[in-house]
Amino acid sequence: MSESEKPTYIDKIGRFLNIDGEKAFNGLDNKERNYCYYFSRASWEGAKICYFQRSYEAPALFYMLSKIFTIQSLDEIKTICLSKGWSDEEWRMLTAYIAGFFQNCGNYLSFGDKKFIPEIPKEKFLEFIHLTEAYSLEPEKFDKIWNDINLELYEYKAPYGELGYTDKGCLSSYYSSNMTQEDCKFADEFMQSIDLSPLNTRVIKHSPDHYEILVCSYKSGGKVYNYKDKKFSVVYGDFSPFMYKVITNLKECIKYAANENQVEMLKHYIRHFETGDINAHKDSQRAWIRDKNPIVETCIGFIEVYLDPNRTKGEFEGFVSVVDKEQSKKLAKLVDNAEKIITNLTWPKELEIEKFSKPDFTSLDVLTFACSGTPIGINLPNYEDVTRNDGFKNVNLGNCYGTPNKQFSRFLRDEDVDIVINYSHESDFVMVALHELLGHGTGKLFVKKEDGTFNFNKDMPHPLTGGPITTWYEPTETWGSKFGKVSSGYEECRADGVALYLSTFEECLEILLPGRKEVWDDIVYGMWLQTTFSGLTGLKYYSPETQEWGQAHVCASFALLQVLIEAGNGMIKIEETTKDGKPYMYYHLDRTQIHTTGKKAIGEFLRKLQIYKSLGEVEEGTKFFEGYTKVNEDFLRYRTIVLENKTPDWVELQHDFKRTDDGNVEYVKFEESFEGIIKSQVYHYRDTFEDVYAVWSLYKDHFKYKASQ
Ligand code: ZN
């Protein structure tokens, strides 16, 4: 069986990322704790949407599992299964799958968008369902759901294996399953024509002449349009029951807000979730940006667009976190010095934002991150028209890094493993700080404004060709809409490249790693090593069939690795060998060349990357970037070695809160195991899963893939 034909499982060995916020939570007063509690409730209520954004079948399985583990305890079900002859290993396979399913908000890995299936056979999974009390209460309903989704739960070959356009051999539940790439783009084009943001929508194609746009909002309503001889029904009220609960909890938050900016922000959020109006969300983000250095930091809404093949529809997320004062001080200092540091970057100064609006940059400990996966750094908002005028915020999520250990390391020499283990937290901190603030935060887009004027000097010569400038962004265009699918990987690569490049400047290290001068070299080496090395191990996210990368950050790392290989001088060596009779390899990065070969190559690469981005040169830019993400014969061979030596994917554990009747809020912890993750996830959603079934039933037939269509 070739690699791509093998199914992906959540490895039963288990590798847990414990997002522990207890210490941070203990430092809060009761008002702040209540604020956290209600914001967290709102976040988890909204995160039910993530299941709908992942696959047709995910909401239905979420419903069944939530019901099963709410009616009966996990331990009780385990006892029953074992008494019916299940082995410990079978139980572990089952719980690994369920824990992974909940954590990823569905049955595709949030990191890489690849389908994973249960390792136990289908009959065994069905037996588990049949053994539960939930089943015995409503056997017909459960049987019906099982009939509707069991094929999808176990099918992993195209188009079921990956998320993307249906006509590219993938599936996407942002669109009814009969929609082609062209249909998806056409629907976006219509939305643009009536100035409706696609960010919080799903689309159904009822017939060749009739599309329906579902807009997430509490209030229902709608309007019918004609666009290029097609009928478009815009229907409000999608996910309305979830929105009702999101709004209810946000209203409670208002009582515990720390200041007027937070109150204003919450009111805009509520208006946004009531009406579906993205402008209200933009207003919430403006108030959020004004709320500088809050002790409790939050965000909620349709935020990142990675999951949508069109890159225009957001995945729902909501988070609650607490500021880490010590680390935040360093980041604030980086912000203060940003304008000076930016002058070290390699693109012409005309391509830089005239006035770097100093963002808030804090380090946070996450209490809740309700979404399919937790990042380690954030740069928000994603609205270019808001960031252009109001600025933005950066956050480092300090307790979400995960700690590497010897058991799961491979392809690195022992001395490198030690460096990665000893300095990973500091390397990650420098990486995230530079990536978010000076990576995503820099570089200007050349825009033609609504009034027909330009935000750049049209007479300046093209920085690469010396000729005239003929491309820019129209008022309605954004980076994402213009560069489309390549935009996420391209932008992550630019941000990572900036981070590597600037890590070679002492002024950055003095700010971020004070008092650690004796190990700066090791930490910077660790950073370069981890970033480029993840381009190699990340080959598992590359699909030779579609020749596409399933993950933007990994695609970015791979491109940077190729830049260093292209630079030559033997800076990168991949040594093929054998281990235990099987092909194996070792990765070498010559640390003595970071300041010479490496810095020069990355600097030159960034210059071009930024020029194409600033000028909106889609064709040239795409060609240039894709030149570095192509996987040649050698790397296809390395990919096989990576797949043969897999390490388990992380599965995250998040804890929760309990609020007593007298208004006290406590931190509730769960054990670091598959069982602990399942218990915590069932706890996150409390008893609110019936609405998931109701919403799923409304449109399910449109989203189910039919082979004959
Ligand atoms: Zn990024």
Coordinates of C-alpha atoms in Angstrom, one line a residue, residues 32-387:
E32 CA -12.0 39.1 36.4
R33 CA -12.8 35.4 37.0
N34 CA -16.4 36.0 36.2
Y35 CA -15.5 37.8 33.0
C36 CA -13.3 34.8 32.0
Y37 CA -16.1 32.4 32.9
Y38 CA -18.8 34.0 30.7
F39 CA -16.5 34.8 27.8
S40 CA -15.4 31.2 27.9
R41 CA -19.0 30.0 27.9
A42 CA -19.7 32.2 24.9
S43 CA -16.6 30.9 23.1
W44 CA -17.4 27.2 23.5
E45 CA -21.0 27.8 22.5
G46 CA -19.8 29.4 19.3
A47 CA -17.1 26.7 18.7
K48 CA -19.9 24.3 17.9
I49 CA -19.8 26.0 14.5
C50 CA -16.3 24.7 13.9
Y51 CA -17.7 21.2 13.6
F52 CA -19.9 22.3 10.7
Q53 CA -17.0 24.0 9.1
R54 CA -14.9 20.8 9.1
S55 CA -17.2 18.2 7.6
Y56 CA -20.7 17.1 6.8
E57 CA -20.5 14.3 9.4
A58 CA -18.7 16.0 12.3
P59 CA -21.7 17.8 13.9
A60 CA -23.6 14.5 13.9
L61 CA -20.8 12.6 15.6
F62 CA -20.4 15.5 18.0
Y63 CA -24.0 15.2 19.0
M64 CA -23.9 11.4 19.5
L65 CA -20.7 11.5 21.5
S66 CA -21.8 14.4 23.7
K67 CA -25.0 12.7 24.4
I68 CA -23.3 9.4 25.2
F69 CA -20.8 10.9 27.7
T70 CA -23.4 13.2 29.3
I71 CA -25.9 10.5 30.1
Q72 CA -23.3 8.1 31.4
S73 CA -19.8 8.5 32.7
L74 CA -16.8 7.6 30.7
D75 CA -15.5 5.2 33.4
E76 CA -18.9 3.4 33.4
I77 CA -18.8 2.9 29.7
K78 CA -15.2 1.7 29.9
T79 CA -16.2 -0.9 32.4
I80 CA -19.1 -2.1 30.2
C81 CA -16.9 -2.4 27.1
L82 CA -14.1 -4.2 28.9
S83 CA -16.7 -6.6 30.4
K84 CA -17.9 -7.4 26.9
G85 CA -14.4 -8.5 25.9
W86 CA -12.8 -5.3 24.6
S87 CA -9.0 -5.3 25.1
D88 CA -7.3 -2.3 26.7
E89 CA -5.7 -1.6 23.4
E90 CA -9.1 -1.4 21.7
W91 CA -10.4 1.0 24.3
R92 CA -7.3 3.1 23.9
M93 CA -7.8 3.3 20.1
L94 CA -11.4 4.4 20.7
T95 CA -10.5 7.0 23.2
A96 CA -7.6 8.3 21.1
Y97 CA -10.0 8.8 18.2
I98 CA -12.7 10.5 20.3
A99 CA -10.2 12.8 22.1
G100 CA -8.7 13.7 18.8
F101 CA -12.1 14.3 17.3
F102 CA -13.2 16.7 20.0
Q103 CA -9.9 18.6 20.1
N104 CA -9.9 19.1 16.3
C105 CA -13.6 20.0 16.3
G106 CA -14.1 17.2 13.8
N107 CA -12.5 14.3 12.0
Y108 CA -9.8 16.3 10.1
L109 CA -6.6 17.4 11.7
S110 CA -6.7 21.1 12.3
F111 CA -3.0 21.1 11.6
G112 CA -2.8 19.9 8.0
D113 CA -6.5 19.4 7.2
K114 CA -6.1 15.6 6.7
K115 CA -8.8 13.1 7.5
F116 CA -8.3 10.8 10.4
I117 CA -10.4 7.7 11.1
P118 CA -11.0 5.4 14.1
E119 CA -8.3 2.7 14.4
I120 CA -10.9 0.2 15.6
P121 CA -13.0 -1.4 12.9
K122 CA -16.4 -0.1 12.1
E123 CA -18.3 -3.0 13.7
K124 CA -16.4 -2.3 16.9
F125 CA -17.3 1.4 16.9
L126 CA -20.9 0.5 16.4
E127 CA -20.8 -2.0 19.2
F128 CA -19.5 0.8 21.5
I129 CA -22.5 2.9 20.5
H130 CA -24.9 0.0 21.1
L131 CA -23.5 -0.6 24.6
T132 CA -24.3 2.9 25.8
E133 CA -27.3 4.0 27.7
A134 CA -27.8 6.9 25.3
Y135 CA -28.4 4.4 22.6
S136 CA -30.8 2.4 24.6
L137 CA -32.9 5.5 25.2
E138 CA -33.2 6.5 21.5
P139 CA -32.1 3.5 19.4
E140 CA -33.9 4.7 16.2
K141 CA -32.5 8.1 16.2
F142 CA -28.9 6.8 16.8
D143 CA -29.3 4.2 14.1
K144 CA -30.5 6.8 11.7
I145 CA -27.5 9.1 12.4
W146 CA -25.1 6.2 12.1
N147 CA -26.6 5.2 8.7
D148 CA -26.1 8.8 7.6
I149 CA -22.5 9.2 8.6
N150 CA -20.7 5.8 9.0
L151 CA -19.4 5.8 5.5
E152 CA -17.9 9.3 6.0
L153 CA -16.3 8.4 9.3
Y154 CA -14.3 5.6 7.8
E155 CA -13.7 6.7 4.2
Y156 CA -10.3 8.3 3.8
K157 CA -9.5 8.1 0.1
A158 CA -10.3 11.0 -2.3
P159 CA -12.4 13.1 -2.1
Y160 CA -12.8 12.2 1.6
G161 CA -9.1 12.5 2.6
E162 CA -8.5 16.2 2.6
L163 CA -10.2 19.5 2.8
G164 CA -10.4 21.6 -0.3
Y165 CA -12.4 22.0 -3.5
T166 CA -14.6 19.0 -4.5
D167 CA -13.4 19.1 -8.1
K168 CA -9.8 19.0 -6.9
G169 CA -10.5 15.7 -5.1
C170 CA -11.3 17.1 -1.7
L171 CA -14.3 18.2 0.4
S172 CA -15.2 21.4 2.1
S173 CA -18.3 21.9 4.3
Y174 CA -18.3 25.7 3.7
Y175 CA -20.0 24.8 0.4
S176 CA -22.7 22.3 -0.6
S177 CA -21.0 19.2 -1.9
N178 CA -22.1 19.8 -5.5
M179 CA -20.1 23.1 -5.8
T180 CA -17.0 23.3 -7.9
Q181 CA -14.1 25.8 -7.4
E182 CA -15.8 28.0 -10.0
D183 CA -19.1 27.9 -8.2
C184 CA -17.4 28.9 -4.9
K185 CA -15.6 31.8 -6.6
F186 CA -18.8 32.9 -8.3
A187 CA -20.7 33.0 -5.0
D188 CA -17.9 35.2 -3.5
E189 CA -18.1 37.4 -6.5
F190 CA -21.8 37.9 -5.9
M191 CA -21.3 38.7 -2.3
Q192 CA -18.6 41.2 -3.2
S193 CA -21.1 42.8 -5.6
I194 CA -23.6 43.5 -2.8
D195 CA -20.9 44.4 -0.3
L196 CA -21.7 41.3 1.8
S197 CA -18.7 39.8 3.6
P198 CA -18.3 36.1 3.0
L199 CA -16.5 35.8 6.4
N200 CA -19.5 34.3 8.4
T201 CA -21.2 32.4 5.6
R202 CA -21.8 29.0 4.1
V203 CA -23.1 28.5 0.5
I204 CA -25.6 26.0 -1.0
K205 CA -26.1 25.6 -4.7
H206 CA -29.7 24.4 -5.1
S207 CA -29.6 24.3 -8.9
P208 CA -27.4 25.7 -11.7
D209 CA -29.5 28.9 -11.4
H210 CA -30.0 29.2 -7.7
Y211 CA -27.6 29.7 -4.9
E212 CA -28.3 30.3 -1.2
I213 CA -26.0 32.2 1.1
L214 CA -26.4 31.3 4.7
V215 CA -25.2 34.1 7.1
C216 CA -24.5 33.3 10.7
S217 CA -26.8 35.4 13.0
Y218 CA -29.3 35.1 15.7
K219 CA -32.0 37.0 13.9
S220 CA -33.5 35.5 10.8
G221 CA -34.5 37.2 7.6
G222 CA -33.4 37.4 4.0
K223 CA -33.5 38.8 0.6
V224 CA -33.4 37.5 -3.0
Y225 CA -31.0 39.0 -5.6
N226 CA -30.4 38.5 -9.2
Y227 CA -26.8 38.4 -10.3
K228 CA -25.6 37.5 -13.8
D229 CA -28.9 35.8 -14.5
K230 CA -28.7 33.6 -11.4
K231 CA -30.9 33.8 -8.3
F232 CA -29.1 34.3 -5.0
S233 CA -31.1 34.0 -1.8
V234 CA -29.3 35.5 1.2
V235 CA -30.7 33.9 4.3
Y236 CA -29.9 35.1 7.8
G237 CA -30.2 33.0 11.0
D238 CA -27.7 30.3 10.3
F239 CA -26.5 28.8 13.6
S240 CA -29.1 30.9 15.4
P241 CA -29.5 28.7 18.4
F242 CA -25.7 28.9 19.1
M243 CA -25.8 32.6 18.6
Y244 CA -28.5 33.0 21.2
K245 CA -26.3 31.4 23.8
V246 CA -23.2 33.3 22.7
I247 CA -25.1 36.5 23.0
T248 CA -26.6 35.6 26.4
N249 CA -23.1 34.9 27.8
L250 CA -21.6 38.0 26.3
K251 CA -24.4 40.1 28.0
E252 CA -23.3 38.6 31.3
C253 CA -19.7 39.6 30.5
I254 CA -20.7 43.2 30.3
K255 CA -21.4 43.2 34.1
Y256 CA -17.8 42.2 34.8
A257 CA -16.0 44.2 32.2
A258 CA -12.9 46.1 33.4
N259 CA -13.4 49.3 31.4
E260 CA -15.5 51.2 28.9
N261 CA -13.6 49.9 25.9
Q262 CA -14.5 46.3 26.9
V263 CA -18.2 47.3 27.3
E264 CA -18.2 48.9 23.9
M265 CA -16.4 45.9 22.4
L266 CA -18.9 43.5 23.9
K267 CA -21.9 45.5 22.7
H268 CA -20.5 45.5 19.1
Y269 CA -19.9 41.7 19.4
I270 CA -23.5 41.3 20.5
R271 CA -24.8 43.4 17.6
H272 CA -22.6 41.4 15.2
F273 CA -23.9 38.0 16.4
E274 CA -27.5 39.3 16.4
T275 CA -27.4 40.6 12.9
G276 CA -24.5 38.9 11.2
D277 CA -23.2 42.3 10.1
I278 CA -19.4 42.2 9.7
N279 CA -19.2 45.9 10.2
A280 CA -20.3 45.4 13.7
H281 CA -17.5 42.9 14.2
K282 CA -15.1 45.4 12.8
D283 CA -16.3 48.0 15.3
S284 CA -15.7 45.4 18.1
Q285 CA -12.2 45.0 16.9
R286 CA -11.6 48.8 16.9
A287 CA -12.7 48.9 20.6
W288 CA -10.6 45.8 21.3
I289 CA -7.5 47.6 19.8
R290 CA -8.2 50.6 22.1
D291 CA -8.3 48.3 25.1
K292 CA -4.6 48.4 25.7
N293 CA -2.9 45.9 28.0
P294 CA -5.9 44.4 29.7
I295 CA -5.3 41.8 32.4
V296 CA -7.8 39.5 30.7
E297 CA -7.5 39.3 26.9
T298 CA -10.2 37.9 24.7
C299 CA -11.4 37.7 21.1
I300 CA -14.4 36.0 19.5
G301 CA -15.8 35.6 16.0
F302 CA -15.0 34.3 12.5
I303 CA -11.3 35.0 12.4
E304 CA -8.9 32.9 10.4
V305 CA -9.6 31.9 6.8
Y306 CA -7.1 29.0 6.4
L307 CA -9.8 26.3 6.4
D308 CA -11.8 27.7 3.4
P309 CA -10.2 26.8 0.1
N310 CA -11.4 30.2 -1.2
R311 CA -9.7 31.9 1.9
T312 CA -12.6 34.2 2.4
K313 CA -14.7 32.4 5.1
G314 CA -13.5 32.4 8.7
E315 CA -13.4 29.6 11.1
F316 CA -15.1 30.4 14.4
E317 CA -12.9 30.9 17.4
G318 CA -13.1 32.4 20.9
F319 CA -10.4 32.7 23.4
V320 CA -9.8 33.9 27.0
S321 CA -6.3 34.5 28.4
V322 CA -4.4 36.2 31.1
V323 CA -1.5 38.5 30.7
D324 CA 2.0 37.4 31.7
K325 CA 3.5 40.6 33.0
E326 CA 7.2 39.6 32.9
Q327 CA 7.2 38.4 29.3
S328 CA 4.9 41.2 28.2
K329 CA 7.4 43.9 29.4
K330 CA 10.0 42.5 26.9
L331 CA 7.4 42.6 24.1
A332 CA 6.4 46.1 24.9
K333 CA 10.0 47.1 24.6
L334 CA 10.2 45.4 21.3
V335 CA 7.2 47.5 20.2
D336 CA 8.9 50.7 21.4
N337 CA 11.9 49.9 19.3
A338 CA 10.1 48.5 16.3
E339 CA 10.4 51.5 14.0
K340 CA 14.2 51.5 14.4
I341 CA 14.5 47.7 14.0
I342 CA 12.4 47.7 10.8
T343 CA 15.0 49.8 9.1
N344 CA 17.2 46.7 9.0
L345 CA 14.7 45.0 6.7
T346 CA 15.7 44.5 3.1
W347 CA 12.9 46.0 1.1
P348 CA 12.9 49.7 -0.1
K349 CA 11.5 52.1 2.4
E350 CA 8.6 53.1 0.1
L351 CA 7.2 49.6 0.7
E352 CA 7.1 50.1 4.4
I353 CA 4.1 51.6 6.4
E354 CA 4.9 55.3 6.8
K355 CA 4.0 55.3 10.5
F356 CA 4.2 52.1 12.4
S357 CA 1.2 52.4 14.6
K358 CA 2.5 50.8 17.8
P359 CA 0.4 47.8 18.6
D360 CA -0.3 46.2 21.9
F361 CA 2.0 43.2 22.3
T362 CA 1.5 41.0 25.3
S363 CA 2.4 37.5 26.3
L364 CA -0.7 35.6 27.5
D365 CA -1.5 32.4 29.3
V366 CA -4.5 30.8 27.6
L367 CA -7.4 29.7 29.8
T368 CA -9.7 28.9 26.9
F369 CA -9.1 28.6 23.2
A370 CA -12.3 27.4 21.7
C371 CA -11.5 26.3 18.2
S372 CA -10.0 23.3 16.4
G373 CA -6.4 24.1 17.5
T374 CA -4.4 26.6 19.5
P375 CA -1.8 28.7 17.8
I376 CA 1.3 30.1 19.7
G377 CA 1.0 33.6 18.4
I378 CA -1.7 35.9 17.1
N379 CA -1.7 39.1 15.1
L380 CA -5.2 40.5 14.9
P381 CA -7.6 41.7 13.5
N382 CA -7.4 40.3 10.0
Y383 CA -9.4 43.3 8.5
E384 CA -6.9 45.3 6.5
D385 CA -9.2 48.3 6.5
V386 CA -9.2 48.3 10.3
T387 CA -5.5 47.6 10.8

